[in-house]
Amino acid sequence: MKKLTTAIVLSMSGLVATTAMAAPNDHDRHGNYPNRDVRPVNVIHKDDHHNVWRAGQVVPHEYQHSRYAIDYRAHDKLTKPGRFQKWYKVNGNYVLVNEQSHKIIKVVH
């Protein structure tokens, strides 16, 4: 009888131990570890881009793509770009950009 009781107690303790290990880890959800990496994000709406493009600013990375590049000869109001310069059309604006520094040289609305 003593062996049967010992076997039951050991099996029950094994069952309790496995359920404790399978419990979810909620240590992060108590607010003890504040996230200090949160930075405010400036949201620019599509309609606000005409206010954003200014000479001297750096063109955002998502607009530094060849799909925005245009041929200046197809447009009457654009001048010939200099060396290391390229015209981009973004949201109806024509932006002359230095290809090396990605800074805006000129904006034509």
mmCIF file of N, CA, C and O in Angstrom:
data_model
loop_
_atom_site.group_PDB
_atom_site.id
_atom_site.type_symbol
_atom_site.label_atom_id
_atom_site.label_comp_id
_atom_site.label_asym_id
_atom_site.label_seq_id
_atom_site.Cartn_x
_atom_site.Cartn_y
_atom_site.Cartn_z
ATOM 1 N N MET A 1 0.811 -1.188 0.000
ATOM 2 C CA MET A 1 0.000 0.000 0.000
ATOM 3 C C MET A 1 0.862 1.263 0.000
ATOM 4 O O MET A 1 0.474 2.260 -0.605
ATOM 5 N N LYS A 2 2.018 1.183 0.670
ATOM 6 C CA LYS A 2 2.910 2.324 0.739
ATOM 7 C C LYS A 2 3.464 2.653 -0.643
ATOM 8 O O LYS A 2 3.599 3.818 -1.007
ATOM 9 N N LYS A 3 3.744 1.652 -1.467
ATOM 10 C CA LYS A 3 4.258 1.864 -2.812
ATOM 11 C C LYS A 3 3.208 2.540 -3.689
ATOM 12 O O LYS A 3 3.518 3.403 -4.506
ATOM 13 N N LEU A 4 1.938 2.149 -3.529
ATOM 14 C CA LEU A 4 0.852 2.736 -4.316
ATOM 15 C C LEU A 4 0.671 4.215 -3.962
ATOM 16 O O LEU A 4 0.511 5.058 -4.837
ATOM 17 N N THR A 5 0.722 4.544 -2.686
ATOM 18 C CA THR A 5 0.585 5.937 -2.249
ATOM 19 C C THR A 5 1.748 6.777 -2.766
ATOM 20 O O THR A 5 1.557 7.900 -3.234
ATOM 21 N N THR A 6 2.950 6.233 -2.727
ATOM 22 C CA THR A 6 4.127 6.948 -3.223
ATOM 23 C C THR A 6 4.017 7.194 -4.721
ATOM 24 O O THR A 6 4.335 8.284 -5.219
ATOM 25 N N ALA A 7 3.538 6.197 -5.464
ATOM 26 C CA ALA A 7 3.380 6.341 -6.910
ATOM 27 C C ALA A 7 2.336 7.411 -7.241
ATOM 28 O O ALA A 7 2.521 8.225 -8.164
ATOM 29 N N ILE A 8 1.247 7.467 -6.504
ATOM 30 C CA ILE A 8 0.203 8.465 -6.740
ATOM 31 C C ILE A 8 0.716 9.866 -6.423
ATOM 32 O O ILE A 8 0.504 10.813 -7.183
ATOM 33 N N VAL A 9 1.431 10.009 -5.323
ATOM 34 C CA VAL A 9 1.966 11.321 -4.939
ATOM 35 C C VAL A 9 2.983 11.810 -5.966
ATOM 36 O O VAL A 9 2.966 12.979 -6.374
ATOM 37 N N LEU A 10 3.865 10.941 -6.431
ATOM 38 C CA LEU A 10 4.863 11.331 -7.424
ATOM 39 C C LEU A 10 4.210 11.703 -8.761
ATOM 40 O O LEU A 10 4.622 12.669 -9.417
ATOM 41 N N SER A 11 3.199 10.966 -9.174
ATOM 42 C CA SER A 11 2.542 11.292 -10.439
ATOM 43 C C SER A 11 1.785 12.611 -10.334
ATOM 44 O O SER A 11 1.741 13.393 -11.288
ATOM 45 N N MET A 12 1.174 12.887 -9.199
ATOM 46 C CA MET A 12 0.465 14.152 -9.013
ATOM 47 C C MET A 12 1.446 15.324 -8.992
ATOM 48 O O MET A 12 1.159 16.391 -9.535
ATOM 49 N N SER A 13 2.616 15.162 -8.368
ATOM 50 C CA SER A 13 3.597 16.249 -8.331
ATOM 51 C C SER A 13 4.168 16.501 -9.729
ATOM 52 O O SER A 13 4.452 17.636 -10.095
ATOM 53 N N GLY A 14 4.334 15.461 -10.520
ATOM 54 C CA GLY A 14 4.773 15.630 -11.909
ATOM 55 C C GLY A 14 3.748 16.369 -12.740
ATOM 56 O O GLY A 14 4.075 17.198 -13.589
ATOM 57 N N LEU A 15 2.470 16.099 -12.506
ATOM 58 C CA LEU A 15 1.392 16.785 -13.219
ATOM 59 C C LEU A 15 1.358 18.261 -12.860
ATOM 60 O O LEU A 15 1.217 19.119 -13.729
ATOM 61 N N VAL A 16 1.536 18.586 -11.600
ATOM 62 C CA VAL A 16 1.530 19.982 -11.152
ATOM 63 C C VAL A 16 2.737 20.719 -11.731
ATOM 64 O O VAL A 16 2.630 21.865 -12.158
ATOM 65 N N ALA A 17 3.890 20.082 -11.764
ATOM 66 C CA ALA A 17 5.099 20.721 -12.274
ATOM 67 C C ALA A 17 4.981 21.021 -13.765
ATOM 68 O O ALA A 17 5.400 22.085 -14.225
ATOM 69 N N THR A 18 4.407 20.105 -14.543
ATOM 70 C CA THR A 18 4.291 20.342 -15.982
ATOM 71 C C THR A 18 3.280 21.437 -16.288
ATOM 72 O O THR A 18 3.472 22.225 -17.215
ATOM 73 N N THR A 19 2.204 21.545 -15.538
ATOM 74 C CA THR A 19 1.246 22.624 -15.785
ATOM 75 C C THR A 19 1.829 23.971 -15.382
ATOM 76 O O THR A 19 1.528 24.985 -15.996
ATOM 77 N N ALA A 20 2.684 24.004 -14.366
ATOM 78 C CA ALA A 20 3.319 25.267 -13.972
ATOM 79 C C ALA A 20 4.303 25.726 -15.039
ATOM 80 O O ALA A 20 4.434 26.916 -15.300
ATOM 81 N N MET A 21 4.995 24.792 -15.698
ATOM 82 C CA MET A 21 5.929 25.163 -16.750
ATOM 83 C C MET A 21 5.211 25.609 -18.017
ATOM 84 O O MET A 21 5.727 26.400 -18.786
ATOM 85 N N ALA A 22 4.012 25.127 -18.220
ATOM 86 C CA ALA A 22 3.265 25.483 -19.418
ATOM 87 C C ALA A 22 2.485 26.777 -19.251
ATOM 88 O O ALA A 22 1.881 27.264 -20.191
ATOM 89 N N ALA A 23 2.505 27.375 -18.070
ATOM 90 C CA ALA A 23 1.772 28.613 -17.830
ATOM 91 C C ALA A 23 2.405 29.751 -18.643
ATOM 92 O O ALA A 23 3.617 29.782 -18.833
ATOM 93 N N PRO A 24 1.588 30.683 -19.124
ATOM 94 C CA PRO A 24 2.134 31.785 -19.918
ATOM 95 C C PRO A 24 3.007 32.705 -19.078
ATOM 96 O O PRO A 24 2.805 32.857 -17.877
ATOM 97 N N ASN A 25 3.956 33.342 -19.717
ATOM 98 C CA ASN A 25 4.878 34.251 -19.060
ATOM 99 C C ASN A 25 4.311 35.663 -19.159
ATOM 100 O O ASN A 25 4.377 36.291 -20.190
ATOM 101 N N ASP A 26 3.767 36.198 -18.063
ATOM 102 C CA ASP A 26 3.134 37.514 -18.049
ATOM 103 C C ASP A 26 4.007 38.572 -17.381
ATOM 104 O O ASP A 26 3.517 39.614 -16.987
ATOM 105 N N HIS A 27 5.275 38.359 -17.289
ATOM 106 C CA HIS A 27 6.124 39.281 -16.556
ATOM 107 C C HIS A 27 6.227 40.646 -17.217
ATOM 108 O O HIS A 27 6.464 41.639 -16.560
ATOM 109 N N ASP A 28 6.059 40.718 -18.532
ATOM 110 C CA ASP A 28 6.216 41.980 -19.250
ATOM 111 C C ASP A 28 4.987 42.871 -19.150
ATOM 112 O O ASP A 28 5.040 44.036 -19.485
ATOM 113 N N ARG A 29 3.869 42.348 -18.727
ATOM 114 C CA ARG A 29 2.615 43.083 -18.803
ATOM 115 C C ARG A 29 2.253 43.836 -17.532
ATOM 116 O O ARG A 29 1.161 44.329 -17.403
ATOM 117 N N HIS A 30 3.153 43.931 -16.607
ATOM 118 C CA HIS A 30 2.825 44.568 -15.347
ATOM 119 C C HIS A 30 3.187 46.044 -15.317
ATOM 120 O O HIS A 30 2.962 46.716 -14.329
ATOM 121 N N GLY A 31 3.765 46.563 -16.363
ATOM 122 C CA GLY A 31 4.110 47.972 -16.407
ATOM 123 C C GLY A 31 5.375 48.318 -15.660
ATOM 124 O O GLY A 31 5.687 49.490 -15.487
ATOM 125 N N ASN A 32 6.113 47.330 -15.211
ATOM 126 C CA ASN A 32 7.344 47.607 -14.479
ATOM 127 C C ASN A 32 8.484 48.009 -15.394
ATOM 128 O O ASN A 32 9.462 48.577 -14.953
ATOM 129 N N TYR A 33 8.362 47.691 -16.674
ATOM 130 C CA TYR A 33 9.421 47.965 -17.632
ATOM 131 C C TYR A 33 8.880 48.905 -18.707
ATOM 132 O O TYR A 33 8.425 48.469 -19.742
ATOM 133 N N PRO A 34 8.925 50.200 -18.488
ATOM 134 C CA PRO A 34 8.385 51.119 -19.500
ATOM 135 C C PRO A 34 9.250 51.091 -20.761
ATOM 136 O O PRO A 34 10.474 50.954 -20.692
ATOM 137 N N ASN A 35 8.599 51.219 -21.891
ATOM 138 C CA ASN A 35 9.298 51.233 -23.170
ATOM 139 C C ASN A 35 9.785 52.648 -23.441
ATOM 140 O O ASN A 35 9.007 53.548 -23.691
ATOM 141 N N ARG A 36 11.083 52.840 -23.392
ATOM 142 C CA ARG A 36 11.652 54.166 -23.592
ATOM 143 C C ARG A 36 12.028 54.426 -25.043
ATOM 144 O O ARG A 36 12.529 55.479 -25.369
ATOM 145 N N ASP A 37 11.799 53.460 -25.925
ATOM 146 C CA ASP A 37 12.144 53.614 -27.328
ATOM 147 C C ASP A 37 11.023 54.235 -28.155
ATOM 148 O O ASP A 37 11.148 54.354 -29.352
ATOM 149 N N VAL A 38 9.949 54.639 -27.538
ATOM 150 C CA VAL A 38 8.822 55.205 -28.272
ATOM 151 C C VAL A 38 9.157 56.633 -28.667
ATOM 152 O O VAL A 38 9.524 57.454 -27.833
ATOM 153 N N ARG A 39 9.056 56.917 -29.956
ATOM 154 C CA ARG A 39 9.319 58.259 -30.469
ATOM 155 C C ARG A 39 8.093 58.751 -31.213
ATOM 156 O O ARG A 39 7.439 57.976 -31.902
ATOM 157 N N PRO A 40 7.792 60.024 -31.115
ATOM 158 C CA PRO A 40 6.636 60.532 -31.855
ATOM 159 C C PRO A 40 6.906 60.491 -33.356
ATOM 160 O O PRO A 40 8.026 60.696 -33.809
ATOM 161 N N VAL A 41 5.865 60.210 -34.103
ATOM 162 C CA VAL A 41 5.972 60.113 -35.558
ATOM 163 C C VAL A 41 5.166 61.243 -36.165
ATOM 164 O O VAL A 41 4.012 61.461 -35.808
ATOM 165 N N ASN A 42 5.786 61.996 -37.067
ATOM 166 C CA ASN A 42 5.068 63.044 -37.773
ATOM 167 C C ASN A 42 4.365 62.415 -38.961
ATOM 168 O O ASN A 42 5.010 61.913 -39.874
ATOM 169 N N VAL A 43 3.052 62.448 -38.947
ATOM 170 C CA VAL A 43 2.267 61.873 -40.026
ATOM 171 C C VAL A 43 2.045 62.949 -41.074
ATOM 172 O O VAL A 43 1.562 64.042 -40.777
ATOM 173 N N ILE A 44 2.407 62.640 -42.311
ATOM 174 C CA ILE A 44 2.218 63.569 -43.419
ATOM 175 C C ILE A 44 1.143 62.998 -44.322
ATOM 176 O O ILE A 44 1.290 61.914 -44.864
ATOM 177 N N HIS A 45 0.064 63.719 -44.435
ATOM 178 C CA HIS A 45 -1.017 63.274 -45.297
ATOM 179 C C HIS A 45 -0.696 63.608 -46.741
ATOM 180 O O HIS A 45 0.097 64.503 -47.031
ATOM 181 N N LYS A 46 -1.322 62.886 -47.654
ATOM 182 C CA LYS A 46 -1.056 63.081 -49.073
ATOM 183 C C LYS A 46 -1.262 64.527 -49.502
ATOM 184 O O LYS A 46 -0.527 65.064 -50.304
ATOM 185 N N ASP A 47 -2.277 65.183 -48.970
ATOM 186 C CA ASP A 47 -2.585 66.544 -49.372
ATOM 187 C C ASP A 47 -1.592 67.551 -48.818
ATOM 188 O O ASP A 47 -1.535 68.684 -49.285
ATOM 189 N N ASP A 48 -0.799 67.166 -47.813
ATOM 190 C CA ASP A 48 0.125 68.095 -47.180
ATOM 191 C C ASP A 48 1.502 68.122 -47.839
ATOM 192 O O ASP A 48 2.359 68.890 -47.427
ATOM 193 N N HIS A 49 1.753 67.298 -48.858
ATOM 194 C CA HIS A 49 3.092 67.232 -49.446
ATOM 195 C C HIS A 49 3.496 68.532 -50.139
ATOM 196 O O HIS A 49 4.668 68.831 -50.234
ATOM 197 N N HIS A 50 2.536 69.314 -50.625
ATOM 198 C CA HIS A 50 2.928 70.555 -51.286
ATOM 199 C C HIS A 50 3.553 71.527 -50.294
ATOM 200 O O HIS A 50 4.292 72.410 -50.668
ATOM 201 N N ASN A 51 3.289 71.365 -49.021
ATOM 202 C CA ASN A 51 3.903 72.203 -47.994
ATOM 203 C C ASN A 51 5.232 71.639 -47.519
ATOM 204 O O ASN A 51 6.000 72.336 -46.879
ATOM 205 N N VAL A 52 5.507 70.395 -47.807
ATOM 206 C CA VAL A 52 6.679 69.714 -47.256
ATOM 207 C C VAL A 52 7.919 69.934 -48.107
ATOM 208 O O VAL A 52 9.005 70.100 -47.594
ATOM 209 N N TRP A 53 7.779 69.909 -49.414
ATOM 210 C CA TRP A 53 8.952 69.960 -50.283
ATOM 211 C C TRP A 53 9.540 71.371 -50.297
ATOM 212 O O TRP A 53 8.951 72.301 -50.817
ATOM 213 N N ARG A 54 10.746 71.519 -49.723
ATOM 214 C CA ARG A 54 11.439 72.805 -49.692
ATOM 215 C C ARG A 54 12.911 72.578 -50.027
ATOM 216 O O ARG A 54 13.477 71.538 -49.710
ATOM 217 N N ALA A 55 13.499 73.572 -50.659
ATOM 218 C CA ALA A 55 14.922 73.488 -50.999
ATOM 219 C C ALA A 55 15.747 73.338 -49.728
ATOM 220 O O ALA A 55 15.476 73.977 -48.712
ATOM 221 N N GLY A 56 16.731 72.472 -49.765
ATOM 222 C CA GLY A 56 17.612 72.227 -48.630
ATOM 223 C C GLY A 56 17.229 71.023 -47.802
ATOM 224 O O GLY A 56 18.045 70.513 -47.042
ATOM 225 N N GLN A 57 15.993 70.565 -47.925
ATOM 226 C CA GLN A 57 15.573 69.387 -47.177
ATOM 227 C C GLN A 57 16.061 68.120 -47.863
ATOM 228 O O GLN A 57 16.307 68.110 -49.059
ATOM 229 N N VAL A 58 16.159 67.056 -47.104
ATOM 230 C CA VAL A 58 16.532 65.754 -47.648
ATOM 231 C C VAL A 58 15.255 65.018 -48.048
ATOM 232 O O VAL A 58 14.282 64.995 -47.294
ATOM 233 N N VAL A 59 15.263 64.443 -49.243
ATOM 234 C CA VAL A 59 14.108 63.685 -49.723
ATOM 235 C C VAL A 59 14.002 62.400 -48.907
ATOM 236 O O VAL A 59 15.001 61.704 -48.714
ATOM 237 N N PRO A 60 12.806 62.062 -48.392
ATOM 238 C CA PRO A 60 12.656 60.819 -47.648
ATOM 239 C C PRO A 60 13.062 59.607 -48.481
ATOM 240 O O PRO A 60 12.941 59.605 -49.701
ATOM 241 N N HIS A 61 13.526 58.586 -47.812
ATOM 242 C CA HIS A 61 14.068 57.392 -48.477
ATOM 243 C C HIS A 61 13.059 56.746 -49.422
ATOM 244 O O HIS A 61 13.433 56.241 -50.479
ATOM 245 N N GLU A 62 11.778 56.737 -49.064
ATOM 246 C CA GLU A 62 10.790 56.058 -49.898
ATOM 247 C C GLU A 62 10.587 56.749 -51.247
ATOM 248 O O GLU A 62 10.066 56.146 -52.167
ATOM 249 N N TYR A 63 11.006 58.014 -51.369
ATOM 250 C CA TYR A 63 10.879 58.724 -52.645
ATOM 251 C C TYR A 63 12.178 58.719 -53.444
ATOM 252 O O TYR A 63 12.227 59.280 -54.525
ATOM 253 N N GLN A 64 13.230 58.121 -52.939
ATOM 254 C CA GLN A 64 14.503 58.054 -53.651
ATOM 255 C C GLN A 64 14.535 56.807 -54.526
ATOM 256 O O GLN A 64 15.453 56.010 -54.471
ATOM 257 N N HIS A 65 13.548 56.670 -55.366
ATOM 258 C CA HIS A 65 13.407 55.485 -56.204
ATOM 259 C C HIS A 65 13.270 55.919 -57.656
ATOM 260 O O HIS A 65 12.736 56.988 -57.947
ATOM 261 N N SER A 66 13.720 55.092 -58.555
ATOM 262 C CA SER A 66 13.703 55.448 -59.976
ATOM 263 C C SER A 66 12.291 55.576 -60.537
ATOM 264 O O SER A 66 12.092 56.220 -61.563
ATOM 265 N N ARG A 67 11.280 55.018 -59.876
ATOM 266 C CA ARG A 67 9.917 55.147 -60.392
ATOM 267 C C ARG A 67 9.400 56.574 -60.292
ATOM 268 O O ARG A 67 8.453 56.943 -60.957
ATOM 269 N N TYR A 68 10.025 57.412 -59.450
ATOM 270 C CA TYR A 68 9.641 58.814 -59.338
ATOM 271 C C TYR A 68 10.446 59.707 -60.278
ATOM 272 O O TYR A 68 10.103 60.870 -60.453
ATOM 273 N N ALA A 69 11.528 59.195 -60.840
ATOM 274 C CA ALA A 69 12.373 59.986 -61.724
ATOM 275 C C ALA A 69 11.656 60.240 -63.053
ATOM 276 O O ALA A 69 10.948 59.383 -63.565
ATOM 277 N N ILE A 70 11.828 61.458 -63.586
ATOM 278 C CA ILE A 70 11.196 61.816 -64.858
ATOM 279 C C ILE A 70 12.220 62.449 -65.782
ATOM 280 O O ILE A 70 13.287 62.889 -65.358
ATOM 281 N N ASP A 71 11.869 62.508 -67.076
ATOM 282 C CA ASP A 71 12.710 63.159 -68.070
ATOM 283 C C ASP A 71 12.289 64.623 -68.148
ATOM 284 O O ASP A 71 11.128 64.927 -68.428
ATOM 285 N N TYR A 72 13.211 65.520 -67.904
ATOM 286 C CA TYR A 72 12.894 66.948 -67.869
ATOM 287 C C TYR A 72 12.431 67.466 -69.225
ATOM 288 O O TYR A 72 11.700 68.448 -69.312
ATOM 289 N N ARG A 73 12.843 66.813 -70.338
ATOM 290 C CA ARG A 73 12.497 67.288 -71.683
ATOM 291 C C ARG A 73 11.012 67.136 -71.992
ATOM 292 O O ARG A 73 10.481 67.798 -72.861
ATOM 293 N N ALA A 74 10.329 66.272 -71.259
ATOM 294 C CA ALA A 74 8.898 66.067 -71.499
ATOM 295 C C ALA A 74 8.044 67.143 -70.829
ATOM 296 O O ALA A 74 6.834 67.180 -71.038
ATOM 297 N N HIS A 75 8.662 68.021 -70.062
ATOM 298 C CA HIS A 75 7.932 69.056 -69.332
ATOM 299 C C HIS A 75 8.545 70.418 -69.628
ATOM 300 O O HIS A 75 9.754 70.612 -69.465
ATOM 301 N N ASP A 76 7.725 71.357 -70.017
ATOM 302 C CA ASP A 76 8.213 72.678 -70.431
ATOM 303 C C ASP A 76 8.800 73.500 -69.291
ATOM 304 O O ASP A 76 9.734 74.276 -69.493
ATOM 305 N N LYS A 77 8.269 73.363 -68.095
ATOM 306 C CA LYS A 77 8.704 74.237 -67.011
ATOM 307 C C LYS A 77 9.930 73.735 -66.253
ATOM 308 O O LYS A 77 10.370 74.366 -65.308
ATOM 309 N N LEU A 78 10.517 72.629 -66.672
ATOM 310 C CA LEU A 78 11.678 72.079 -65.971
ATOM 311 C C LEU A 78 12.962 72.420 -66.712
ATOM 312 O O LEU A 78 13.036 72.341 -67.930
ATOM 313 N N THR A 79 13.981 72.783 -65.953
ATOM 314 C CA THR A 79 15.289 73.091 -66.529
ATOM 315 C C THR A 79 16.135 71.825 -66.612
ATOM 316 O O THR A 79 15.841 70.819 -65.965
ATOM 317 N N LYS A 80 17.188 71.914 -67.383
ATOM 318 C CA LYS A 80 18.093 70.775 -67.515
ATOM 319 C C LYS A 80 18.824 70.569 -66.186
ATOM 320 O O LYS A 80 19.410 71.503 -65.642
ATOM 321 N N PRO A 81 18.793 69.349 -65.651
ATOM 322 C CA PRO A 81 19.492 69.109 -64.387
ATOM 323 C C PRO A 81 21.002 69.108 -64.593
ATOM 324 O O PRO A 81 21.508 68.731 -65.653
ATOM 325 N N GLY A 82 21.714 69.556 -63.584
ATOM 326 C CA GLY A 82 23.169 69.557 -63.631
ATOM 327 C C GLY A 82 23.722 68.171 -63.350
ATOM 328 O O GLY A 82 22.988 67.180 -63.235
ATOM 329 N N ARG A 83 25.030 68.116 -63.203
ATOM 330 C CA ARG A 83 25.677 66.850 -62.896
ATOM 331 C C ARG A 83 25.251 66.371 -61.512
ATOM 332 O O ARG A 83 25.191 67.153 -60.566
ATOM 333 N N PHE A 84 24.970 65.085 -61.402
ATOM 334 C CA PHE A 84 24.505 64.448 -60.167
ATOM 335 C C PHE A 84 23.177 65.030 -59.679
ATOM 336 O O PHE A 84 22.908 65.058 -58.485
ATOM 337 N N GLN A 85 22.339 65.485 -60.595
ATOM 338 C CA GLN A 85 21.018 65.980 -60.250
ATOM 339 C C GLN A 85 19.971 65.235 -61.050
ATOM 340 O O GLN A 85 20.246 64.773 -62.163
ATOM 341 N N LYS A 86 18.775 65.125 -60.502
ATOM 342 C CA LYS A 86 17.700 64.413 -61.177
ATOM 343 C C LYS A 86 16.366 65.012 -60.759
ATOM 344 O O LYS A 86 16.194 65.416 -59.616
ATOM 345 N N TRP A 87 15.437 65.053 -61.708
ATOM 346 C CA TRP A 87 14.081 65.513 -61.421
ATOM 347 C C TRP A 87 13.224 64.332 -60.997
ATOM 348 O O TRP A 87 13.284 63.262 -61.593
ATOM 349 N N TYR A 88 12.414 64.556 -59.959
ATOM 350 C CA TYR A 88 11.450 63.572 -59.491
ATOM 351 C C TYR A 88 10.071 64.211 -59.501
ATOM 352 O O TYR A 88 9.935 65.414 -59.242
ATOM 353 N N LYS A 89 9.045 63.415 -59.769
ATOM 354 C CA LYS A 89 7.670 63.888 -59.655
ATOM 355 C C LYS A 89 7.022 63.106 -58.518
ATOM 356 O O LYS A 89 6.875 61.897 -58.582
ATOM 357 N N VAL A 90 6.635 63.854 -57.488
ATOM 358 C CA VAL A 90 6.024 63.243 -56.313
ATOM 359 C C VAL A 90 4.770 64.033 -55.967
ATOM 360 O O VAL A 90 4.849 65.233 -55.688
ATOM 361 N N ASN A 91 3.624 63.367 -56.024
ATOM 362 C CA ASN A 91 2.333 63.971 -55.660
ATOM 363 C C ASN A 91 2.073 65.283 -56.383
ATOM 364 O O ASN A 91 1.629 66.256 -55.800
ATOM 365 N N GLY A 92 2.392 65.337 -57.667
ATOM 366 C CA GLY A 92 2.106 66.516 -58.474
ATOM 367 C C GLY A 92 3.170 67.594 -58.409
ATOM 368 O O GLY A 92 3.053 68.602 -59.093
ATOM 369 N N ASN A 93 4.186 67.426 -57.613
ATOM 370 C CA ASN A 93 5.279 68.395 -57.513
ATOM 371 C C ASN A 93 6.502 67.863 -58.241
ATOM 372 O O ASN A 93 6.788 66.670 -58.210
ATOM 373 N N TYR A 94 7.235 68.766 -58.876
ATOM 374 C CA TYR A 94 8.495 68.412 -59.514
ATOM 375 C C TYR A 94 9.614 68.859 -58.588
ATOM 376 O O TYR A 94 9.688 70.018 -58.190
ATOM 377 N N VAL A 95 10.489 67.923 -58.241
ATOM 378 C CA VAL A 95 11.534 68.187 -57.263
ATOM 379 C C VAL A 95 12.882 67.866 -57.888
ATOM 380 O O VAL A 95 13.106 66.746 -58.355
ATOM 381 N N LEU A 96 13.768 68.860 -57.933
ATOM 382 C CA LEU A 96 15.135 68.653 -58.418
ATOM 383 C C LEU A 96 15.990 68.265 -57.223
ATOM 384 O O LEU A 96 16.063 68.990 -56.233
ATOM 385 N N VAL A 97 16.643 67.083 -57.329
ATOM 386 C CA VAL A 97 17.353 66.505 -56.186
ATOM 387 C C VAL A 97 18.799 66.213 -56.553
ATOM 388 O O VAL A 97 19.093 65.743 -57.653
ATOM 389 N N ASN A 98 19.693 66.488 -55.625
ATOM 390 C CA ASN A 98 21.086 66.087 -55.753
ATOM 391 C C ASN A 98 21.146 64.590 -55.479
ATOM 392 O O ASN A 98 20.753 64.138 -54.401
ATOM 393 N N GLU A 99 21.642 63.806 -56.435
ATOM 394 C CA GLU A 99 21.639 62.344 -56.302
ATOM 395 C C GLU A 99 22.624 61.832 -55.260
ATOM 396 O O GLU A 99 22.484 60.717 -54.777
ATOM 397 N N GLN A 100 23.611 62.620 -54.904
ATOM 398 C CA GLN A 100 24.599 62.147 -53.934
ATOM 399 C C GLN A 100 24.180 62.443 -52.492
ATOM 400 O O GLN A 100 24.322 61.599 -51.618
ATOM 401 N N SER A 101 23.667 63.632 -52.248
ATOM 402 C CA SER A 101 23.275 63.988 -50.883
ATOM 403 C C SER A 101 21.773 63.852 -50.654
ATOM 404 O O SER A 101 21.317 63.942 -49.518
ATOM 405 N N HIS A 102 20.994 63.664 -51.730
ATOM 406 C CA HIS A 102 19.527 63.547 -51.687
ATOM 407 C C HIS A 102 18.865 64.805 -51.127
ATOM 408 O O HIS A 102 17.786 64.739 -50.566
ATOM 409 N N LYS A 103 19.529 65.946 -51.273
ATOM 410 C CA LYS A 103 18.943 67.209 -50.836
ATOM 411 C C LYS A 103 18.174 67.835 -51.996
ATOM 412 O O LYS A 103 18.570 67.727 -53.155
ATOM 413 N N ILE A 104 17.085 68.512 -51.647
ATOM 414 C CA ILE A 104 16.255 69.181 -52.642
ATOM 415 C C ILE A 104 16.926 70.491 -53.047
ATOM 416 O O ILE A 104 17.319 71.281 -52.197
ATOM 417 N N ILE A 105 17.046 70.672 -54.356
ATOM 418 C CA ILE A 105 17.646 71.886 -54.887
ATOM 419 C C ILE A 105 16.573 72.895 -55.275
ATOM 420 O O ILE A 105 16.677 74.081 -55.001
ATOM 421 N N LYS A 106 15.507 72.382 -55.916
ATOM 422 C CA LYS A 106 14.472 73.256 -56.426
ATOM 423 C C LYS A 106 13.147 72.505 -56.437
ATOM 424 O O LYS A 106 13.112 71.307 -56.668
ATOM 425 N N VAL A 107 12.049 73.229 -56.203
ATOM 426 C CA VAL A 107 10.709 72.639 -56.236
ATOM 427 C C VAL A 107 9.853 73.448 -57.199
ATOM 428 O O VAL A 107 9.839 74.676 -57.143
ATOM 429 N N VAL A 108 9.170 72.746 -58.117
ATOM 430 C CA VAL A 108 8.245 73.375 -59.060
ATOM 431 C C VAL A 108 6.881 72.766 -58.815
ATOM 432 O O VAL A 108 6.708 71.556 -58.911
ATOM 433 N N HIS A 109 5.913 73.631 -58.490
ATOM 434 C CA HIS A 109 4.547 73.146 -58.214
ATOM 435 C C HIS A 109 3.743 73.070 -59.489
ATOM 436 O O HIS A 109 3.860 73.808 -60.391
#
